[in-house]
Short mmCIF file of C-alpha atoms and ligand atoms in Angstrom, two decimals:
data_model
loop_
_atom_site.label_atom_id
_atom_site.label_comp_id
_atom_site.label_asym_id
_atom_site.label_seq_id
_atom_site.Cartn_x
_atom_site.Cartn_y
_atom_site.Cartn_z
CA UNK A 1 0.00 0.00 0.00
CA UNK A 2 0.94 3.47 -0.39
CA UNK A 3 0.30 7.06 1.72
CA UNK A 4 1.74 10.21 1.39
CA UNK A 5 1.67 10.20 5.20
CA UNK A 6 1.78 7.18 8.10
CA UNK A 7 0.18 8.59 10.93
CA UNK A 8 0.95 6.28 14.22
CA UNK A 9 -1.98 7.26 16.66
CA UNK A 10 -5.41 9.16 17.15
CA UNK A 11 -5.15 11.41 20.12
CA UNK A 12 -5.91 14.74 19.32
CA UNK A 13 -2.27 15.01 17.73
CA UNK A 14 -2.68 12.02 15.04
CA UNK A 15 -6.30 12.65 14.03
CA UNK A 16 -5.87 16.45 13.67
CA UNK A 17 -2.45 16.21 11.36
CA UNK A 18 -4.82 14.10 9.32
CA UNK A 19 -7.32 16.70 9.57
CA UNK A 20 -4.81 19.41 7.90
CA UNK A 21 -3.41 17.51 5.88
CA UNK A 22 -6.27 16.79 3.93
CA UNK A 23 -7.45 20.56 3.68
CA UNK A 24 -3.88 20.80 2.03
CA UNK A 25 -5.14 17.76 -0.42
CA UNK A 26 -2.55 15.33 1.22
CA UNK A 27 -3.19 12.21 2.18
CA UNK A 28 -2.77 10.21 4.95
CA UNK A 29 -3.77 6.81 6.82
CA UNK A 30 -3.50 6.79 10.61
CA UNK A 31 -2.87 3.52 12.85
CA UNK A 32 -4.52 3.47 16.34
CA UNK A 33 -3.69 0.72 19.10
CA UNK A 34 -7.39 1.27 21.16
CA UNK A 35 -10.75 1.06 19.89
CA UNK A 36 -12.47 4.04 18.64
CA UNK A 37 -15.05 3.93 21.72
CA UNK A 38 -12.28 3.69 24.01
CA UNK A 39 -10.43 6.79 22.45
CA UNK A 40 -13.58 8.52 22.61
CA UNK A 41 -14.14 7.76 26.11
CA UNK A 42 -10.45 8.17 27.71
CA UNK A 43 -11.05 11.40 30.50
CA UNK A 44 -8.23 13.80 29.83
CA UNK A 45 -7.81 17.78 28.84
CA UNK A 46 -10.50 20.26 29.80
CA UNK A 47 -8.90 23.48 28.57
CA UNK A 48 -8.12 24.89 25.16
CA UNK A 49 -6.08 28.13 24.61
CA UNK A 50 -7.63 30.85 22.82
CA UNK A 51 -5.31 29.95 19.44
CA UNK A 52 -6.16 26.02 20.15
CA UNK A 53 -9.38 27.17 19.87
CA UNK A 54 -9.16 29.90 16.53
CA UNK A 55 -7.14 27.20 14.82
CA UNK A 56 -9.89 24.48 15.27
CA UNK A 57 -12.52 27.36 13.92
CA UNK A 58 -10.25 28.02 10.89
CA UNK A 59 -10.22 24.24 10.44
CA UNK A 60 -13.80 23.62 9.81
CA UNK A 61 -13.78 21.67 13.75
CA UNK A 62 -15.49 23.87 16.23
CA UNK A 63 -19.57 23.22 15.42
CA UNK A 64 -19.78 21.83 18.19
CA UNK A 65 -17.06 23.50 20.38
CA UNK A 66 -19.11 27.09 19.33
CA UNK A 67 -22.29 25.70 20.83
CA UNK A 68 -21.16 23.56 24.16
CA UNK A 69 -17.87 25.16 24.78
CA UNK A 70 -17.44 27.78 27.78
CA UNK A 71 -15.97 30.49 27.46
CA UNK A 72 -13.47 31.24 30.63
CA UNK A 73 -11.79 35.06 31.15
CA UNK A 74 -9.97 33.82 34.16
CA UNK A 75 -9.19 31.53 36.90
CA UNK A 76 -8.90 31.78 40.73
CA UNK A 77 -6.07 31.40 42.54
CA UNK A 78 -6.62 30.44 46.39
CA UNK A 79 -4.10 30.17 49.00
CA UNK A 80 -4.34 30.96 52.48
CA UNK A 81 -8.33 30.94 53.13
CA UNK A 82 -8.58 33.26 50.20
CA UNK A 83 -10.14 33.04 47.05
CA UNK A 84 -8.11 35.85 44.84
CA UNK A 85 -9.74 36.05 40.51
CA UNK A 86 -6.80 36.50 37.80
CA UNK A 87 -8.77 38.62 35.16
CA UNK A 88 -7.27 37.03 32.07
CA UNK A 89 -9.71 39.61 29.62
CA UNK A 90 -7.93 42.38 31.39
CA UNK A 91 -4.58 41.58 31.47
CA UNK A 92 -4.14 40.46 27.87
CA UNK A 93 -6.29 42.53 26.15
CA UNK A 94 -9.09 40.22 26.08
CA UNK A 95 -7.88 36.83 25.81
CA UNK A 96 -9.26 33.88 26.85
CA UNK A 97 -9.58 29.59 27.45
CA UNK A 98 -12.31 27.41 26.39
CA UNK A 99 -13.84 24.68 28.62
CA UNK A 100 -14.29 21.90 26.14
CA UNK A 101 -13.04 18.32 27.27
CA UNK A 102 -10.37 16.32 25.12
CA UNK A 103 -12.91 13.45 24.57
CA UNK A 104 -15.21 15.37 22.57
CA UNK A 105 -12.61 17.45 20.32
CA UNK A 106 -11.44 13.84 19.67
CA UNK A 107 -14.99 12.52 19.04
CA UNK A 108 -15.78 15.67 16.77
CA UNK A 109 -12.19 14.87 14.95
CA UNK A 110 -13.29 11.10 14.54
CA UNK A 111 -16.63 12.04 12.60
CA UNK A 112 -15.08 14.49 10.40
CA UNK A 113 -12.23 12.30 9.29
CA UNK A 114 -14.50 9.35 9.00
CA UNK A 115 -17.37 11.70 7.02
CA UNK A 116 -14.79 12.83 4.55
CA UNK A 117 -13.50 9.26 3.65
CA UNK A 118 -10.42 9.62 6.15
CA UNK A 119 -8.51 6.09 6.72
CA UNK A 120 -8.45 5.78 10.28
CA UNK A 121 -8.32 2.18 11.57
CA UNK A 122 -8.61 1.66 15.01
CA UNK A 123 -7.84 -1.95 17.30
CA UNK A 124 -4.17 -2.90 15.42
CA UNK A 125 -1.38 -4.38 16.57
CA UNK A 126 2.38 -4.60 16.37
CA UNK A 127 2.74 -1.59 14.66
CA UNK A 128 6.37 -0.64 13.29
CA UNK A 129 7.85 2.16 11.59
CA UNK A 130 10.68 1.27 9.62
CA UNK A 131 13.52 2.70 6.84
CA UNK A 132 12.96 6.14 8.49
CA UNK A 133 16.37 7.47 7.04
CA UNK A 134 15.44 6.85 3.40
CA UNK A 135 13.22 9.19 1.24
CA UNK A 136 10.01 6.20 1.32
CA UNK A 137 9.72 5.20 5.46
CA UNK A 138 7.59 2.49 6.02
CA UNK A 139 4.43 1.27 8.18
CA UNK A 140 3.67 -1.83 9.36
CA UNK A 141 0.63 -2.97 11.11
CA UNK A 142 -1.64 -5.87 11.32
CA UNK A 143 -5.51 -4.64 11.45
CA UNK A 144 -8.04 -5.95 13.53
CA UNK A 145 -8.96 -9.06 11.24
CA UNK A 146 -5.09 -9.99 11.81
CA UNK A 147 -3.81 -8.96 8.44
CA UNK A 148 -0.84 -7.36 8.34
CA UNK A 149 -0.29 -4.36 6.69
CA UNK A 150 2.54 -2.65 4.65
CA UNK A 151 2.41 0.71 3.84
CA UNK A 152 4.77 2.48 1.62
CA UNK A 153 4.93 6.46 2.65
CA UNK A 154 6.58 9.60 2.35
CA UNK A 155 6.82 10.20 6.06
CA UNK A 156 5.86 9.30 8.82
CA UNK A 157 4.32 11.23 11.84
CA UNK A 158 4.85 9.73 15.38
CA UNK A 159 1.62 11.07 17.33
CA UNK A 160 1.53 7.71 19.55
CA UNK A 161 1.93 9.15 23.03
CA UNK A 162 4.49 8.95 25.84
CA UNK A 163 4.08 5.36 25.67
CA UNK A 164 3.98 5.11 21.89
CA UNK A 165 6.52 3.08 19.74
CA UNK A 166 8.13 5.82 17.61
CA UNK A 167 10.75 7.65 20.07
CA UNK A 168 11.65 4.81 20.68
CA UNK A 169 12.47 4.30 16.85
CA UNK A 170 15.26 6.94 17.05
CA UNK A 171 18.48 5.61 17.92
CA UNK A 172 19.07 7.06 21.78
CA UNK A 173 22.59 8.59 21.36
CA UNK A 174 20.85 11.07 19.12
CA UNK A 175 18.75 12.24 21.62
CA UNK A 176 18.59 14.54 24.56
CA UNK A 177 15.92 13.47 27.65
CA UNK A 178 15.03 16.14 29.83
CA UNK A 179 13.03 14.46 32.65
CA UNK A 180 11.70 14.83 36.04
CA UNK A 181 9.08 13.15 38.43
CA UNK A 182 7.51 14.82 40.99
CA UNK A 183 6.77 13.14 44.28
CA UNK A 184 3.00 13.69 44.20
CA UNK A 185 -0.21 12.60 41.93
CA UNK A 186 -3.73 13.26 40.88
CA UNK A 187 -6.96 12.22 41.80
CA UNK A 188 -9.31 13.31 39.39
CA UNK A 189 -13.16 12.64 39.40
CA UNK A 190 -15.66 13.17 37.15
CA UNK A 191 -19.32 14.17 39.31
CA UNK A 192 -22.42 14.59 38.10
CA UNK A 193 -23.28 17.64 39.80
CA UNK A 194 -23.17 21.67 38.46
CA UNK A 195 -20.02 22.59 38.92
CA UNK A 196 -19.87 25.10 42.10
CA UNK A 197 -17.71 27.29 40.62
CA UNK A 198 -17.76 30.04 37.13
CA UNK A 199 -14.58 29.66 36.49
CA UNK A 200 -11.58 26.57 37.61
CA UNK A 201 -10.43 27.20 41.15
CA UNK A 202 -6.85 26.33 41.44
CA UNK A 203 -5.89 25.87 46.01
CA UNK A 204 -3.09 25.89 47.50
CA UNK A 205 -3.72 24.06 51.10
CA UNK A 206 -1.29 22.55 53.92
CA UNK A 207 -3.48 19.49 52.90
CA UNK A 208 -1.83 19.57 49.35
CA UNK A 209 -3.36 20.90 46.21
CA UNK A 210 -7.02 21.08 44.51
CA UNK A 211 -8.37 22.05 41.52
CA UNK A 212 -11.80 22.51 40.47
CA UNK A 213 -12.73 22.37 36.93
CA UNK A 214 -15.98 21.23 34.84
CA UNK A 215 -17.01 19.91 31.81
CA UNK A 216 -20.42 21.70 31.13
CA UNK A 217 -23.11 23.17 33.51
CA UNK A 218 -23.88 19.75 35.19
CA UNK A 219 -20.77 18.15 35.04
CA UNK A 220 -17.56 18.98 37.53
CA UNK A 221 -14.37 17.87 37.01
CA UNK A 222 -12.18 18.09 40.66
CA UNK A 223 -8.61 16.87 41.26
CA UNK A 224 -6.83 16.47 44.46
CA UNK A 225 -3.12 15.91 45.13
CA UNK A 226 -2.24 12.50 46.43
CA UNK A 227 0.67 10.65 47.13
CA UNK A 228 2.79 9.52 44.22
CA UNK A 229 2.24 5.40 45.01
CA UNK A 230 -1.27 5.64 45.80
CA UNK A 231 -4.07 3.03 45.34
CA UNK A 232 -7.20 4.04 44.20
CA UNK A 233 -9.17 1.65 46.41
CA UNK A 234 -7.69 3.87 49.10
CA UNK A 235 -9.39 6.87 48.26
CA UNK A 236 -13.57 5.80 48.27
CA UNK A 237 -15.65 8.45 47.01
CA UNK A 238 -16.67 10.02 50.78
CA UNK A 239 -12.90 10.24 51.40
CA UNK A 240 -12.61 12.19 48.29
CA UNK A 241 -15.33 14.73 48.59
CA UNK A 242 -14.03 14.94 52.48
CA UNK A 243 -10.66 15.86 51.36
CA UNK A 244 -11.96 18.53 48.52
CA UNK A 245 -14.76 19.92 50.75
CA UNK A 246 -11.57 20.71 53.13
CA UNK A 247 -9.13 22.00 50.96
CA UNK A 248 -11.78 24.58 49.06
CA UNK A 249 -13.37 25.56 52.75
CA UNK A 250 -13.49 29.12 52.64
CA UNK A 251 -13.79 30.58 56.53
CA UNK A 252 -16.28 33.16 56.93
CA UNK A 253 -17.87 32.79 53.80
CA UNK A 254 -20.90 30.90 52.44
CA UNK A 255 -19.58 29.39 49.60
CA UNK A 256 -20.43 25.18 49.62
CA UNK A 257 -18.70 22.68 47.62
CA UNK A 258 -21.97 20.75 45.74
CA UNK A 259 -21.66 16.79 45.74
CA UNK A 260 -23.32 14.50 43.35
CA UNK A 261 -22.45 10.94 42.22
CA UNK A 262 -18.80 9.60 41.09
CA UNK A 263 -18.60 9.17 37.33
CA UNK A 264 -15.18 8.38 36.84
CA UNK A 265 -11.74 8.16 39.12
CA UNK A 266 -8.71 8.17 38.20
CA UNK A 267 -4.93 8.42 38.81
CA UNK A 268 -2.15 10.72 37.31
CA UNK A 269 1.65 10.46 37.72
CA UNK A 270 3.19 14.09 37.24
CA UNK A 271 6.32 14.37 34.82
CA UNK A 272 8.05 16.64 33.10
CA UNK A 273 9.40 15.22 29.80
CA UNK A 274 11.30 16.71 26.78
CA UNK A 275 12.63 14.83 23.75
CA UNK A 276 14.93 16.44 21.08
CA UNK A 277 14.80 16.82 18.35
CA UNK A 278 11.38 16.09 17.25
CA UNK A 279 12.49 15.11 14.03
CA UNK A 280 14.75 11.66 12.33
CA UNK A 281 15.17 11.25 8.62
CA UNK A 282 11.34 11.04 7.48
CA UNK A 283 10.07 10.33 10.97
CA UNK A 284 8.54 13.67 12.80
CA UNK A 285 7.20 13.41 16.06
CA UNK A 286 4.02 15.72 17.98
CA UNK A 287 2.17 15.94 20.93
CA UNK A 288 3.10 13.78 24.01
CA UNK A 289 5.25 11.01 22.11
CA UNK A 290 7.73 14.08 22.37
CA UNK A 291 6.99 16.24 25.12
CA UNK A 292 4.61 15.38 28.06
CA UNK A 293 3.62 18.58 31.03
CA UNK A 294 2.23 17.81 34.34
CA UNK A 295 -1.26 19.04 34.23
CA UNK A 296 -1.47 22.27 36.50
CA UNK A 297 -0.64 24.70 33.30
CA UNK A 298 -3.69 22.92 31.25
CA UNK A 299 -0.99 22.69 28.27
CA UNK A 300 -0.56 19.22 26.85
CA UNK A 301 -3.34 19.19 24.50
CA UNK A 302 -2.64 22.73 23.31
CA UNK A 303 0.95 21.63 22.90
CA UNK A 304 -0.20 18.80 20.85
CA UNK A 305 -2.47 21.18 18.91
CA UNK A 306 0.19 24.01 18.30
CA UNK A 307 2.84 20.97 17.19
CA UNK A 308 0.72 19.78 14.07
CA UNK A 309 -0.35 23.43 13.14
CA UNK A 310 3.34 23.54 12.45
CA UNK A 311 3.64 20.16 11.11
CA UNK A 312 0.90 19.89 8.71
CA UNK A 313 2.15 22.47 6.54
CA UNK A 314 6.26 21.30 6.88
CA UNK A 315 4.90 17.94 5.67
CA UNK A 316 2.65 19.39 2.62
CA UNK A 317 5.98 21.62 1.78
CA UNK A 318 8.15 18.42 1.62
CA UNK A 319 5.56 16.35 -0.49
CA UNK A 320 6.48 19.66 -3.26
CA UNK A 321 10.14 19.14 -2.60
CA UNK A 322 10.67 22.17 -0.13
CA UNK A 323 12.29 20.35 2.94
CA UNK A 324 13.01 24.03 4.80
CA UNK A 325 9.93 23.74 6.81
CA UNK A 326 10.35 20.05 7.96
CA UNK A 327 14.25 20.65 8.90
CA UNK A 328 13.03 24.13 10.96
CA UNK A 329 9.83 21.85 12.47
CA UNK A 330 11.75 20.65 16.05
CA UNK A 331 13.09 23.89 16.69
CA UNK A 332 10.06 25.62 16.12
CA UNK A 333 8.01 23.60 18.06
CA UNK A 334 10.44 23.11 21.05
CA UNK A 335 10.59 27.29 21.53
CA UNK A 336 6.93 26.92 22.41
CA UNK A 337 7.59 23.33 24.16
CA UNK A 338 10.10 24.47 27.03
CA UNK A 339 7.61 27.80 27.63
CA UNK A 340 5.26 25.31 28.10
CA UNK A 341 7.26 23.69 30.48
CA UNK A 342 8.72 26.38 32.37
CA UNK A 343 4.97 27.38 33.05
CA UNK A 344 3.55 23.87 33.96
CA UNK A 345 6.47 23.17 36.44
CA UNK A 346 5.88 26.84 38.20
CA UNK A 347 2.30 26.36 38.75
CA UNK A 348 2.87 22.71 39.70
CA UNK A 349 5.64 23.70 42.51
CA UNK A 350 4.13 26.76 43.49
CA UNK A 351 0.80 25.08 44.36
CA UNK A 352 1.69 21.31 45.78
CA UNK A 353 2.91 20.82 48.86
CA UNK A 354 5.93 18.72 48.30
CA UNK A 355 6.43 15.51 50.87
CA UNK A 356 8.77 16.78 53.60
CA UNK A 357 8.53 20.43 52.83
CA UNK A 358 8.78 22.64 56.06
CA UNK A 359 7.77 26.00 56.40
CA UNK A 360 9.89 28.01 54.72
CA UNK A 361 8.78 26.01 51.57
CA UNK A 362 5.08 27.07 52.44
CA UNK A 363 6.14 30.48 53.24
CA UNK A 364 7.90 30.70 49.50
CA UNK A 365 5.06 29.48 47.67
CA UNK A 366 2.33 31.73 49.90
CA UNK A 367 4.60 34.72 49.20
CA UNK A 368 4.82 33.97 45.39
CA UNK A 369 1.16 33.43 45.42
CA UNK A 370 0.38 36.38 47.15
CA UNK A 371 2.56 38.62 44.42
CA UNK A 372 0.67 36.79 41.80
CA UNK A 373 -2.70 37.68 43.42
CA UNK A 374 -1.86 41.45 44.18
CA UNK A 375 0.62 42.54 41.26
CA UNK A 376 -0.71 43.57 37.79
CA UNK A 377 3.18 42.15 36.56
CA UNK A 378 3.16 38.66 38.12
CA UNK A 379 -0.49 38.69 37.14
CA UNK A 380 -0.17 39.29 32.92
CA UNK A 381 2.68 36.19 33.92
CA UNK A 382 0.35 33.99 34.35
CA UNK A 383 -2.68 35.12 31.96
CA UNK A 384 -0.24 35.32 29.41
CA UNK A 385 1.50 31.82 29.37
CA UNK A 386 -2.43 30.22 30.59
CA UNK A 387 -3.89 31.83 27.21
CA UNK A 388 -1.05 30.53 25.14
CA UNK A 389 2.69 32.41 24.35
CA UNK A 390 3.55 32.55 21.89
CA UNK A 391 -0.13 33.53 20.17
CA UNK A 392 -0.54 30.74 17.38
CA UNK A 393 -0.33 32.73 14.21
CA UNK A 394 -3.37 32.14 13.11
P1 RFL B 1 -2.52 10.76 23.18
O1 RFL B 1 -3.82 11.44 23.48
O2 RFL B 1 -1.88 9.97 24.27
O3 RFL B 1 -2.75 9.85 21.91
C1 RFL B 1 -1.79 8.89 21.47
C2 RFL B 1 -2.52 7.77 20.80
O4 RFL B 1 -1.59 6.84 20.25
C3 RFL B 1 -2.07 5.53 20.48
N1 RFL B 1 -0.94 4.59 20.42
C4 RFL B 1 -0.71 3.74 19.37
N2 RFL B 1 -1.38 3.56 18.22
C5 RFL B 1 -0.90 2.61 17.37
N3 RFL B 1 0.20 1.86 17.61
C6 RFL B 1 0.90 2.02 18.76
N4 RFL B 1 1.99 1.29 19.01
C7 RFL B 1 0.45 3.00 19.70
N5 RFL B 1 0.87 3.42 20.93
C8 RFL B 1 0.03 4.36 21.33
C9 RFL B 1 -2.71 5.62 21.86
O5 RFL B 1 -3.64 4.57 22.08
C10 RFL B 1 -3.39 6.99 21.78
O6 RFL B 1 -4.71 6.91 21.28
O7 RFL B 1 -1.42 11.83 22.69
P2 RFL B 1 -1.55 13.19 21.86
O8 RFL B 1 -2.42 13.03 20.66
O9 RFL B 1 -0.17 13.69 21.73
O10 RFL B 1 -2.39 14.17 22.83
C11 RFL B 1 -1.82 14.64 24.04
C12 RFL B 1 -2.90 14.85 25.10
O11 RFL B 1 -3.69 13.68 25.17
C13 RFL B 1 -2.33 15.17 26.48
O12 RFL B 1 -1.22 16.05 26.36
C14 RFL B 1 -3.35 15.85 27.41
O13 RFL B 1 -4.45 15.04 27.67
C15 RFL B 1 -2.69 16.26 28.73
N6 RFL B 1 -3.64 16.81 29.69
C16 RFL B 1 -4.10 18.12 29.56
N7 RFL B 1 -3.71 18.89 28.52
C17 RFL B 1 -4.22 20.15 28.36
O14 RFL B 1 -3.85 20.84 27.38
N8 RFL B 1 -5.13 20.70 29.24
C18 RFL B 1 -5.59 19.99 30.31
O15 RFL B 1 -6.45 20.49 31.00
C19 RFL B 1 -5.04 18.66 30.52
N9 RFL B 1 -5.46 17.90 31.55
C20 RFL B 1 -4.13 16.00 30.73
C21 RFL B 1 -5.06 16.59 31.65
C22 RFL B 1 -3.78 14.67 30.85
C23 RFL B 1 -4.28 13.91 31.87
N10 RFL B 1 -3.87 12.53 31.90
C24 RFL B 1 -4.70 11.46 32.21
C25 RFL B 1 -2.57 12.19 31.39
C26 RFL B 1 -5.57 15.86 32.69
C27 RFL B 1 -5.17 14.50 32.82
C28 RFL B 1 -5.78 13.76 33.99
C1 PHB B 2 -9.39 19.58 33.42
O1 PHB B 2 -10.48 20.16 33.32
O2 PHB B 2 -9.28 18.36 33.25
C2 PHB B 2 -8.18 20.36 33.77
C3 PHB B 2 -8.27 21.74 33.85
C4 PHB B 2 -7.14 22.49 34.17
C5 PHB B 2 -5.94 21.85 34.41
C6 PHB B 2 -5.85 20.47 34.31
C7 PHB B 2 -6.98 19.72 33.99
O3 PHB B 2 -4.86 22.59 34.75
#
């Protein structure tokens, strides 16, 4: 078989390449290990940057995000028994996020490709990439009625996650790893209740951190800090809403935290990960198979997103014979990938409480928060990198 492009993987980074590719008339046949209900089920992202969400709008993609998204001009920051609001509108000259979960840009990404005569093909196995220094890589796969597959390309695009099998394709001495792990986890539920909050709510407590975020107008979405090696069977679902209730507890106010029934739990290591470059021979690699951010900065997704906006047209450039674009694509993309970076691991260590800190840790982060809460400077900090820096150039 032949493709212009191999695409290994439909997250949000595989299925929208394919997406641009094909407004650029290129073709392109993407490999997925899951199912497609599985993919469209997996609880992830809530938050997309204003150019995350201009770029889907310029794409044909955001039907649906227009009508069910919400629109966010800030966040609150609370520390100390106070609940301080970072005015994003104001500070950036009216930008803002979009609550839309990860599940449905990749359901409304699934549709479009599949509508339009897209090859996606979900449930394969053993998938390879192969020949990635010569000018035709090569795909292999065997497809869920256990053929395998050959396919003949002109590149390939890694999109296949942290735990996907195309970094690890790259021979390691030509990479640099920049890595840590941070001692601490997520809880995150999923609660059928209104959310009791406008916009996400992001605590500092002694406790360790919580965040408060939603999905729609009856659905919250609430994480709590937890240990690093923690079992979920540990943490029953009155332990959880104990341990929220606590760490959003407002004194002297009459704000409530609303309850309703557990949809969905879950468990996230935290990690800061950076792969370079993003790029061998005809293999070119986007979203978290490169790069992965712990969650506090809401920037993975958008990171994936801002990747293939560059991507998509380096890859329709080198199908005309212009390789410029596709040698500049890593550097370009790993500008806006250590930002990203630099911002998640602030907010992360400036809002957990690390195991074993004492109090002149605590006393750091409160006065750091404090600046943040009371200085217009340390403020547009925050908006900025939160709404997306570099703006997309869209
Ligand atoms: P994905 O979504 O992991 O997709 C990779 C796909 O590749 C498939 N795959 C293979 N397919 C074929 N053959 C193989 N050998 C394969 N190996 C793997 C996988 O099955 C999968 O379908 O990566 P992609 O597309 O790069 O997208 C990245 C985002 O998913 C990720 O960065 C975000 O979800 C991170 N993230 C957040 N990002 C935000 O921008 N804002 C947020 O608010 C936010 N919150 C979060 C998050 C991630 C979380 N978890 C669970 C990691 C909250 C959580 C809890
Ligand atoms: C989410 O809604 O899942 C979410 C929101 C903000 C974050 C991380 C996750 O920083």
């Amino acid at each position: 078989m032949r493709a212009q492009v191999g695409i290994v993987g439909a997250g949000p980074a595989g299925l929208l390449l394919s997406h641009l590719l094909a407004l650029r008339g290129v073709e392109s046949v993407v490999v997925e290990a899951r199912s497609r209900a599985y993919c469209e089920a997996r609880q992830r992202a809530g938050v997309l940057e204003d150019g995350s969400v201009r770029l889907l709008r310029a794409a044909g993609l955001a039907g649906r995000l227009d009508r069910q998204g919400l629109e966010h001009g800030g966040i609150y920051l609370q520390f100390a028994g106070e609940r301080h609001h970072i005015d994003f509108r104001a500070l950036t000259g009216g930008r803002t996020v979009t609550i839309y979960a990860q599940t449905e840009v990749v359901k409304d990404l699934i549709a479009q490709r599949l509508a339009q005569g897209g090859a996606v093909h979900f449930d394969v196995t053993d998938t390879e990439v192969d020949r990635l220094e010569s000018d035709k890589p090569v795909l292999r796969y065997t497809s869920s009625d256990g053929r395998r597959h050959e396919v003949v390309c002109d590149a390939i695009a890694g999109c296949d996650g942290f735990h996907g099998i195309c970094r690890p394709a790259i021979p390691r001495h030509l990479l640099t790893v920049n890595e840590r792990e941070y001692p601490y986890a997520w809880l995150g539920i999923l609660a059928d209740v209104p959310p009791s909050t406008d916009e996400l709510i992001y605590a500092h407590h002694a406790r360790g951190f919580a965040l408060h975020s939603l999905r729609s107008l009856t659905v919250s979405r609430l994480y709590l800090q937890v240990d690093r090696d923690v079992s979920i069977e540990s943490w029953p679902d009155e332990r959880v809403w104990y341990e929220l209730r606590t760490r959003f507890e407002l004194p002297g106010s009459r704000w409530t935290l609303k309850e309703g029934p557990v949809l969905d739990k879950s468990v996230t290591p935290m990690r800061s990960f950076v792969s370079a470059p993003m790029r061998y021979g005809r293999l070119f690699l986007a979203g978290d198979a490169a790069h992965i951010v712990p969650p506090t900065g809401a920037k993975g997704l958008n990171l994936a997103i801002a990747d293939v906006a560059m991507l998509a047209p380096a890859l329709a450039s080198l199908l005309r014979g212009d390789l410029g674009p596709a040698r500049a694509y890593s550097a370009a993309c790993l500008s806006r990938v250590w930002r990203a970076t630099h911002f998640s691991w602030w907010m992360t260590t400036m809002l957990h409480r690390a195991p074993g800190a004492d109090d002149m840790e605590a006393q750091l982060q409160l006065s750091q928060l404090r600046y943040v809460a009371t200085s217009p400077a340390a403020a547009t900090s925050l908006a900025e990198n939160y709404t997306g820096y570099p703006e997309l150039p869209i």
